[in-house]
Short mmCIF file of C-alpha atoms in Angstrom, two decimals:
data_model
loop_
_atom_site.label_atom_id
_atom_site.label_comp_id
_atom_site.label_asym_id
_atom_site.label_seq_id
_atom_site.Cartn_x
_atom_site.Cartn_y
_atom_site.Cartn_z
CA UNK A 45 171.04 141.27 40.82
CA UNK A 46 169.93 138.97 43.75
CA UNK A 47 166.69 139.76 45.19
CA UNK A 48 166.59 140.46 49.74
CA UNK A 49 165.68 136.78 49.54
CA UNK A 50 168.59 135.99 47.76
CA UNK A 51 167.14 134.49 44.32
CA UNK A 52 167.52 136.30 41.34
CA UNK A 53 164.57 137.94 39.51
CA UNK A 54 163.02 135.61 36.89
CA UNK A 55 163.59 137.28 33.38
CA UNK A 56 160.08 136.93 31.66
CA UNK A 57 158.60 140.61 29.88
CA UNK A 58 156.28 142.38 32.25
CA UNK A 59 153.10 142.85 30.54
CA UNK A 60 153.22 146.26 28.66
CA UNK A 61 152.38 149.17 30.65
CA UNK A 62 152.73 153.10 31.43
CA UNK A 63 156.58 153.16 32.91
CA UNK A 64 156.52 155.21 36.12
CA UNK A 65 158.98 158.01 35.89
CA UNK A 66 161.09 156.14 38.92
CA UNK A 67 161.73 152.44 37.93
CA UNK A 68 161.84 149.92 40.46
CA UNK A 69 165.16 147.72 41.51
CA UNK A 70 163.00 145.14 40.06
CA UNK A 71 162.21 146.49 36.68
CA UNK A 72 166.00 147.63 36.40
CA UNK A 73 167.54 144.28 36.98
CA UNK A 74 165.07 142.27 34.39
CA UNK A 75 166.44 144.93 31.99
CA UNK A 76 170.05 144.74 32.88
CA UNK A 77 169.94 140.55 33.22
CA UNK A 78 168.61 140.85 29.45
CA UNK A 79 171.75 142.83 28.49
CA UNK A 80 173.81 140.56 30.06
CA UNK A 81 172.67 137.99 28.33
CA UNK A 82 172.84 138.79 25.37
CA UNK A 83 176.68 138.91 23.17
CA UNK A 84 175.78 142.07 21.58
CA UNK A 85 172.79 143.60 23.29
CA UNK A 86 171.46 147.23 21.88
CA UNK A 87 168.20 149.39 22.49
CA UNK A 88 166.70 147.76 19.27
CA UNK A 89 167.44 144.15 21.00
CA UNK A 90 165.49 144.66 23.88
CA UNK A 91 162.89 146.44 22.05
CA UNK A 92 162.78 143.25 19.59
CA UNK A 93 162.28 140.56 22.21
CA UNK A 94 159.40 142.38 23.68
CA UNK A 95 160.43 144.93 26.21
CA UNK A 96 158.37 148.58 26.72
CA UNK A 97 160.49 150.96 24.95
CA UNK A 98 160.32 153.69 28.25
CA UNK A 99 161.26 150.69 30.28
CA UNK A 100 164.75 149.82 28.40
CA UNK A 101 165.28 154.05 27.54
CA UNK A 102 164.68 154.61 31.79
CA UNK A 103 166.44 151.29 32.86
CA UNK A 104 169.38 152.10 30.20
CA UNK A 105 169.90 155.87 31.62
CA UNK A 106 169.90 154.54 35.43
CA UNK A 107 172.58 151.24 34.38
CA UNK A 108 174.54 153.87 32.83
CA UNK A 109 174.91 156.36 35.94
CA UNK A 110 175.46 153.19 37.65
CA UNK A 111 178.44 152.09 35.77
CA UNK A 112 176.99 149.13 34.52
CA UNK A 113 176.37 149.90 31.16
CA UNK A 114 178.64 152.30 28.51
CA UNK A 115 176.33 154.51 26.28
CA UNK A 116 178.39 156.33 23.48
CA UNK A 117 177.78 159.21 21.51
CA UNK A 118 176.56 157.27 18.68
CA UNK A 119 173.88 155.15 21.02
CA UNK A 120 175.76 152.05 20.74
CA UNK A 121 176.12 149.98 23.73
CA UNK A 122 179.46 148.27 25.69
CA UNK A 123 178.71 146.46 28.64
CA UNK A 124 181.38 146.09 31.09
CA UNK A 125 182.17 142.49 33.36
CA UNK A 126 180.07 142.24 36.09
CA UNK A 127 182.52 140.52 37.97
CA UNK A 128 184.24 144.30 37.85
CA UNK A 129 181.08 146.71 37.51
CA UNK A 130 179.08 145.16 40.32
CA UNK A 131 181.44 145.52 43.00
CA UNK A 132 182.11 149.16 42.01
CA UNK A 133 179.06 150.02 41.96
CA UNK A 134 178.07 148.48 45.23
CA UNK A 135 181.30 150.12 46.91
CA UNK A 136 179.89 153.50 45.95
CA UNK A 137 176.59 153.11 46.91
CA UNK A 138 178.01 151.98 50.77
CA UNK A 139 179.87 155.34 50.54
CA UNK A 140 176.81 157.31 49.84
CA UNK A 141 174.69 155.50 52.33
CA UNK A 142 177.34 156.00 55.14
CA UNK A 143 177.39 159.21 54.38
CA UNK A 144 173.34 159.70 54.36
CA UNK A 145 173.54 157.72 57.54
CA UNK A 146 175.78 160.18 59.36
CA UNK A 147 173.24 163.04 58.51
CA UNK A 148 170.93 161.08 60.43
CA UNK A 149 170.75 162.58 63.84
CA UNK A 150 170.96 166.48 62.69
CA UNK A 151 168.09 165.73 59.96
CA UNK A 152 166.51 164.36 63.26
CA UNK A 153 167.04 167.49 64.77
CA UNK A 154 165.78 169.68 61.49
CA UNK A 155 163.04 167.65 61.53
CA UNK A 156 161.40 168.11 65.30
CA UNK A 157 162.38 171.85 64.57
CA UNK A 158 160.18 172.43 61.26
CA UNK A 159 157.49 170.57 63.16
CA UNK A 160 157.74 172.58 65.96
CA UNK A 161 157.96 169.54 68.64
CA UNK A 162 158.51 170.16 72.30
CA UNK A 163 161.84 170.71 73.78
CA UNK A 164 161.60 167.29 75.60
CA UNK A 165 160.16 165.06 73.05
CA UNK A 166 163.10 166.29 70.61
CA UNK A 167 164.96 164.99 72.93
CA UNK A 168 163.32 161.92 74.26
CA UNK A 169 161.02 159.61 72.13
CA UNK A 170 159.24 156.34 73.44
CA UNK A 171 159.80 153.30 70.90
CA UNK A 172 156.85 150.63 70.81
CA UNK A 173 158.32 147.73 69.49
CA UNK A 174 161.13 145.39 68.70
CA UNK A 175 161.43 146.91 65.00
CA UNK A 176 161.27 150.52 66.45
CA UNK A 177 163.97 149.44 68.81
CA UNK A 178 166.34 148.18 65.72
CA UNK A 179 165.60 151.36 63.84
CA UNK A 180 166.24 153.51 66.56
CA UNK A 181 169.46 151.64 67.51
CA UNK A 182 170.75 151.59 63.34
CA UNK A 183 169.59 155.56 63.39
CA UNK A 184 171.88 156.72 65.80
CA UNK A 185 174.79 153.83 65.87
CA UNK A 186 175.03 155.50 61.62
CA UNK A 187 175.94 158.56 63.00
CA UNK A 188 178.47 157.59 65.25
CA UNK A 189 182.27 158.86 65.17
CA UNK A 190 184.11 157.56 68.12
CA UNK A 191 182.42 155.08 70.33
CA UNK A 192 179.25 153.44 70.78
CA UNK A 193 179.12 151.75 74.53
CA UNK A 194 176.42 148.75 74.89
CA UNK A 195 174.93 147.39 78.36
CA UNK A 196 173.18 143.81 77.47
CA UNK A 197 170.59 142.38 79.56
CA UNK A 198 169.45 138.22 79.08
CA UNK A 199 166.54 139.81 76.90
CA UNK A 200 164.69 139.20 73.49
CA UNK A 201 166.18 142.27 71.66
CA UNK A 202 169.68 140.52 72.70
CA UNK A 203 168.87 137.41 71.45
CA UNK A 204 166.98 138.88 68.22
CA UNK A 205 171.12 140.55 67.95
CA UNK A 206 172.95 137.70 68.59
CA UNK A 207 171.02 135.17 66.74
CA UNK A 208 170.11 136.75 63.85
CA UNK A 209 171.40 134.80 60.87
CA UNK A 210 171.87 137.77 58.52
CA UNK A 211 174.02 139.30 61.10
CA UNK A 212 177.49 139.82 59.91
CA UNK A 213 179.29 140.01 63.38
CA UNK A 214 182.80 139.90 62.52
CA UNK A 215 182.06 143.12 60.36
CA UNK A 216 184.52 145.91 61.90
CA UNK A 217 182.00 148.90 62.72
CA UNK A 218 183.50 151.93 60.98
CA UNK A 219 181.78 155.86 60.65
CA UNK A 220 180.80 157.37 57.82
CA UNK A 221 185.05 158.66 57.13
CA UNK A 222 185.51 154.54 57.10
CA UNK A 223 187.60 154.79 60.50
CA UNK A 224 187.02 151.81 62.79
CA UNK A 225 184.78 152.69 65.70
CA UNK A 226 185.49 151.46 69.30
CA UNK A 227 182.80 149.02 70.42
CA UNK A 228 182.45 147.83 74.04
CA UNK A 229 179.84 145.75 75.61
CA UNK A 230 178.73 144.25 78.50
CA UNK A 231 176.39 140.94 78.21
CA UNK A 232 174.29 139.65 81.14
CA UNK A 233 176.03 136.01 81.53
CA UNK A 234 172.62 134.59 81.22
CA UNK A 235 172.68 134.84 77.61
CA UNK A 236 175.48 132.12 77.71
CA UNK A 237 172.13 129.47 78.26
CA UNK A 238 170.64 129.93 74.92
CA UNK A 239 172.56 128.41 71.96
CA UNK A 240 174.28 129.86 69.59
CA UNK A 241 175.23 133.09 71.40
CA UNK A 242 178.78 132.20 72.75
CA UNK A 243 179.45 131.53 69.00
CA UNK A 244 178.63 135.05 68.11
CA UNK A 245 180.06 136.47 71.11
CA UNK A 246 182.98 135.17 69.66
CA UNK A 247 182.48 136.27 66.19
CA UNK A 248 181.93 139.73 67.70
CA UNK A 249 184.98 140.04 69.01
CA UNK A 250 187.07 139.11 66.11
CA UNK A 251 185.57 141.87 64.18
CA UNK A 252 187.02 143.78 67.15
CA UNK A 253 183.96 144.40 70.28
CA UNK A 254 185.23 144.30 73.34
CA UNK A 255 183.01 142.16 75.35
CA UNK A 256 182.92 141.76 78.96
CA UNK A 257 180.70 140.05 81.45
CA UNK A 258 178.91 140.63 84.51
CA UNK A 259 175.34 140.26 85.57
CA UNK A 260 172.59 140.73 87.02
CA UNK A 261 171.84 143.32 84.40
CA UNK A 262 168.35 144.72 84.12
CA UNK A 263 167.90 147.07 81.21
CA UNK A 264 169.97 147.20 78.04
CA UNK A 265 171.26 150.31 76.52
CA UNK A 266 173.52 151.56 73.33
CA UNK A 267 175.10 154.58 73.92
CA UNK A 268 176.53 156.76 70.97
CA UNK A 269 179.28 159.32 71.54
CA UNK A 270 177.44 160.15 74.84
CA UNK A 271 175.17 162.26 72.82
CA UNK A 272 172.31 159.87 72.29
CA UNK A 273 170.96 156.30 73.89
CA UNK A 274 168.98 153.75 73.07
CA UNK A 275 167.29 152.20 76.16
CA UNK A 276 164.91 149.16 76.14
CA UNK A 277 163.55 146.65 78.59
CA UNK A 278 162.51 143.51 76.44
CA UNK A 279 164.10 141.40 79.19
CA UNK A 280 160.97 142.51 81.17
CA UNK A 281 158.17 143.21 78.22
CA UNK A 282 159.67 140.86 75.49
CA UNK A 283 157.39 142.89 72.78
CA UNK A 284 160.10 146.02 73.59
CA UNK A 285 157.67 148.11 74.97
CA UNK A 286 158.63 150.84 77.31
CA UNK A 287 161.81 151.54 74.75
CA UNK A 288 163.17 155.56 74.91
CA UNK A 289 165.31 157.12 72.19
CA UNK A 290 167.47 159.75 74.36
CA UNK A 291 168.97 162.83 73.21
CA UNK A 292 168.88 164.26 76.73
CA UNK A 293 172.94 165.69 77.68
CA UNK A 294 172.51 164.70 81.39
CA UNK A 295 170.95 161.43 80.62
CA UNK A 296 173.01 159.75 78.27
CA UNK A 297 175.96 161.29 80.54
CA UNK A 298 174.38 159.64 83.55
CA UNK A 299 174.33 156.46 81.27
CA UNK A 300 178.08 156.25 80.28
CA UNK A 301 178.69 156.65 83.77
CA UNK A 302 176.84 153.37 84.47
CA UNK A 303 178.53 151.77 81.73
CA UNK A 304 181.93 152.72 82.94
CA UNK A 305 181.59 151.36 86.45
CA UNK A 306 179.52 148.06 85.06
CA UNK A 307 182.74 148.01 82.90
CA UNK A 308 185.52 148.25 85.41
CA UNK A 309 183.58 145.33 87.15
CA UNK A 310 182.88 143.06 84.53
CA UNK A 311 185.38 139.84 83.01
CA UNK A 312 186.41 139.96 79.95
CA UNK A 313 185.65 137.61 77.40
CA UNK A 314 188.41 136.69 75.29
CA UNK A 315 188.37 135.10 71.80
CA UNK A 316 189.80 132.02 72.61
CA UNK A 317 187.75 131.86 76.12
CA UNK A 318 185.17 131.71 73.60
CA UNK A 319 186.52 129.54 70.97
CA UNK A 320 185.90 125.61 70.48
CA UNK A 321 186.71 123.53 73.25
CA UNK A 322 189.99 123.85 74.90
CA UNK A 323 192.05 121.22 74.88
CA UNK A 324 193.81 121.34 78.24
CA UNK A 325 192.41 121.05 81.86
CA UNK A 326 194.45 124.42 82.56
CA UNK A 327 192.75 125.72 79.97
CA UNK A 328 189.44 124.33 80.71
CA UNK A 329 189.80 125.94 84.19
CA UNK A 330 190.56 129.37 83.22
CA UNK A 331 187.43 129.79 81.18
CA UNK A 332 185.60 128.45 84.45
CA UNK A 333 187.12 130.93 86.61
CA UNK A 334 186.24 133.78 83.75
CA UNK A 335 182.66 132.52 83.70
CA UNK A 336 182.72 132.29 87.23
CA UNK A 337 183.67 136.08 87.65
CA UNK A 338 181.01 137.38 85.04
CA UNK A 339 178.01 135.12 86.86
CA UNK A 340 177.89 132.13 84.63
CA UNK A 341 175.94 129.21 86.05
CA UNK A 342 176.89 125.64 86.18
CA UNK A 343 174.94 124.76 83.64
CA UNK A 344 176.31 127.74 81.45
CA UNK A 345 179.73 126.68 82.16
CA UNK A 346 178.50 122.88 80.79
CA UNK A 347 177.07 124.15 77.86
CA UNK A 348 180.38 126.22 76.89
CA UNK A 349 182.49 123.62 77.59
CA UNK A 350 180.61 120.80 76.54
CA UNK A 351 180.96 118.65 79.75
CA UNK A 352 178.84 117.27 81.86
CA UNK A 353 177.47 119.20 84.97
CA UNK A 354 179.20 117.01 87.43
CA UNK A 355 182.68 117.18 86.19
CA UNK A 356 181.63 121.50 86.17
CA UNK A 357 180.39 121.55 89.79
CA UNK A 358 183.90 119.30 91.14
CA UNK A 359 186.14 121.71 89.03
CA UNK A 360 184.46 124.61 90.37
CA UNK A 361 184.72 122.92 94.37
CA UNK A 362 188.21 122.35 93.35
CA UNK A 363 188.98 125.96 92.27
CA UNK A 364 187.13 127.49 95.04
CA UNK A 365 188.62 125.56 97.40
CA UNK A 366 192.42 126.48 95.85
CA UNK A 367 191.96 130.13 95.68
CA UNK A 368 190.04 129.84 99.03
CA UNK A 369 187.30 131.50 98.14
CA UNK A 370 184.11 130.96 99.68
CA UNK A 371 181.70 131.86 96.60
CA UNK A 372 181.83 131.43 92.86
CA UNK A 373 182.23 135.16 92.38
CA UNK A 374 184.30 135.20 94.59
CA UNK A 375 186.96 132.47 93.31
CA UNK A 376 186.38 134.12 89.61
CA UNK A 377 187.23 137.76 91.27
CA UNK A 378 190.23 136.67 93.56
CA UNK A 379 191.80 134.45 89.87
CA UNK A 380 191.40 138.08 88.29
CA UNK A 381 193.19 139.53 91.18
CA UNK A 382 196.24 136.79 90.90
CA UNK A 383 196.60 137.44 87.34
CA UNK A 384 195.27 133.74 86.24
CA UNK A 385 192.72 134.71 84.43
#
């Protein structure tokens, strides 16, 4: 079994030792890689080529629940493909972790009780960090049935989302039943600059987030079934301080009403406004004129389309000066209006 780092455990004996009653992932995949490996591996095998004999009886037991190894009556062993018995296994334990997941917020809520914690910090906790932020975001987004609503400000946490290489963004959100989740978000424009996050944008929205743009925005939130909220200013204090968990009814309500009005003004960003370069000028200019609307900058616009700053500003002259618009907003607004973009 691969290690978080992605290598595989190297199968040498540990040095003999009293077992803990709990084995370690560790411990359980030298055991299983040495039955594996072996044509016709038994208890007596393992305990030949060295292994503690509580280590191969507990590791044995736990590959068994697992489905990776057959114990029968008699004690002899059959070890089913792990081209099969992996993937089963793994499926199950995703089932059992959404489901643990979705417990999350009422455990939350069992928890503050036993510990007798005020009324308002069971409903409102400050988070210190960038970390805290991601746990506090993954707590609540677990529990989620419905939707989860995201405002996105040009900040560190969005960056830390977007650029993250372990990130699987076309993964299709679903709850803890396995139904597909909606997932809208708005992004501050200004994240366009950095490189690398149109790309994810894009993968994003494949695995099926509706993204839209619009800017200045100056806080970022993720709101959860308007029942809880996840608010941080790392735009401002990159280190995420001043973060708030909310459980508050009025405030997260309060909240989805500022994401539904940031919504009904932003542009929407379309897979193939974010895909590789277009290859017509009509194209080219509708994925100005959609920049345009959500606040892009010149430069954004040069990066995205991968010409030079020049050709951007006479394109965007030319397209202000058709629509007869006096501003960049305004050209990207009035296109909207006339159904071009």
């Amino acid at each position: 079994m691969p290690e978080p780092n992605g290598q595989h455990p190297v199968a040498t004996a540990p040095l003999a030792h009293s077992w803990p009653q709990m084995l370690t992932e560790e411990e359980i995949s030298f055991v299983y890689m040495a039955i594996v490996g072996h044509p016709s591996p038994s208890r007596e095998q393992l305990l030949e080529s060295g292994i503690d004999a509580h280590l191969v009886d507990q590791a044995s037991r736990m590959l068994h629940a697992r489905g990776l190894l057959v114990i029968a009556a008699d004690g002899t062993w059959e070890v089913p493909s792990p081209d099969i018995a992996l993937p089963a296994w793994a499926a199950d334990t995703e089932r059992r972790a959404r489901a643990w997941r979705a417990t999350a917020s009422e455990l939350h809520q069992v928890y503050s009780a036993a510990r007798q914690a005020k009324a308002l910090n069971s409903e409102n906790r400050d988070i210190g960090t960038l970390a805290d932020i991601a746990s506090a975001t993954a707590t609540i987004t677990a529990g989620a049935t419905k939707e989860i609503l995201c405002i996105r400000a040009a900040s560190r946490r969005t960056e830390q989302l977007l650029l993250d290489p372990y990130n699987s963004h076309r993964e299709i959100f679903r709850n803890a039943a396995g139904h597909p989740i909606n997932v809208q978000a708005i992004y501050d424009p200004a994240i366009l600059d950095t490189s690398g996050t149109l790309e994810a944008l894009r993968e994003r929205i494949i695995g099926g987030e509706e993204v839209r743009l619009t800017g200045p925005i100056h806080f970022s939130a993720i709101i959860v079934d308007e029942m809880a909220a996840v608010i941080e200013f790392s735009n401002i204090d990159p280190s995420g301080s001043g973060a708030l968990l909310v459980r508050s009814r009025p405030f997260v309500t309060a909240l989805v009403r500022i994401m539904r009005t940031l919504w009904a003004l932003a542009v929407p960003l379309s897979s193939e406004a974010a895909a590789p370069l277009p290859s017509t000028a009509a194209s080219r200019d509708a994925i100005i004129l959609k920049l345009l609307a959500g606040g892009a900058t010149d430069s954004t616009i040069t990066r995205r389309l991968g010409i030079s700053q020049r050709t951007v500003e006479r394109r965007v002259r030319h397209l202000m000066d058709s629509l007869g618009a006096e501003t960049r907003f305004q050209a990207g607004v009035e296109a909207a209006r006339q159904g071009l973009v």
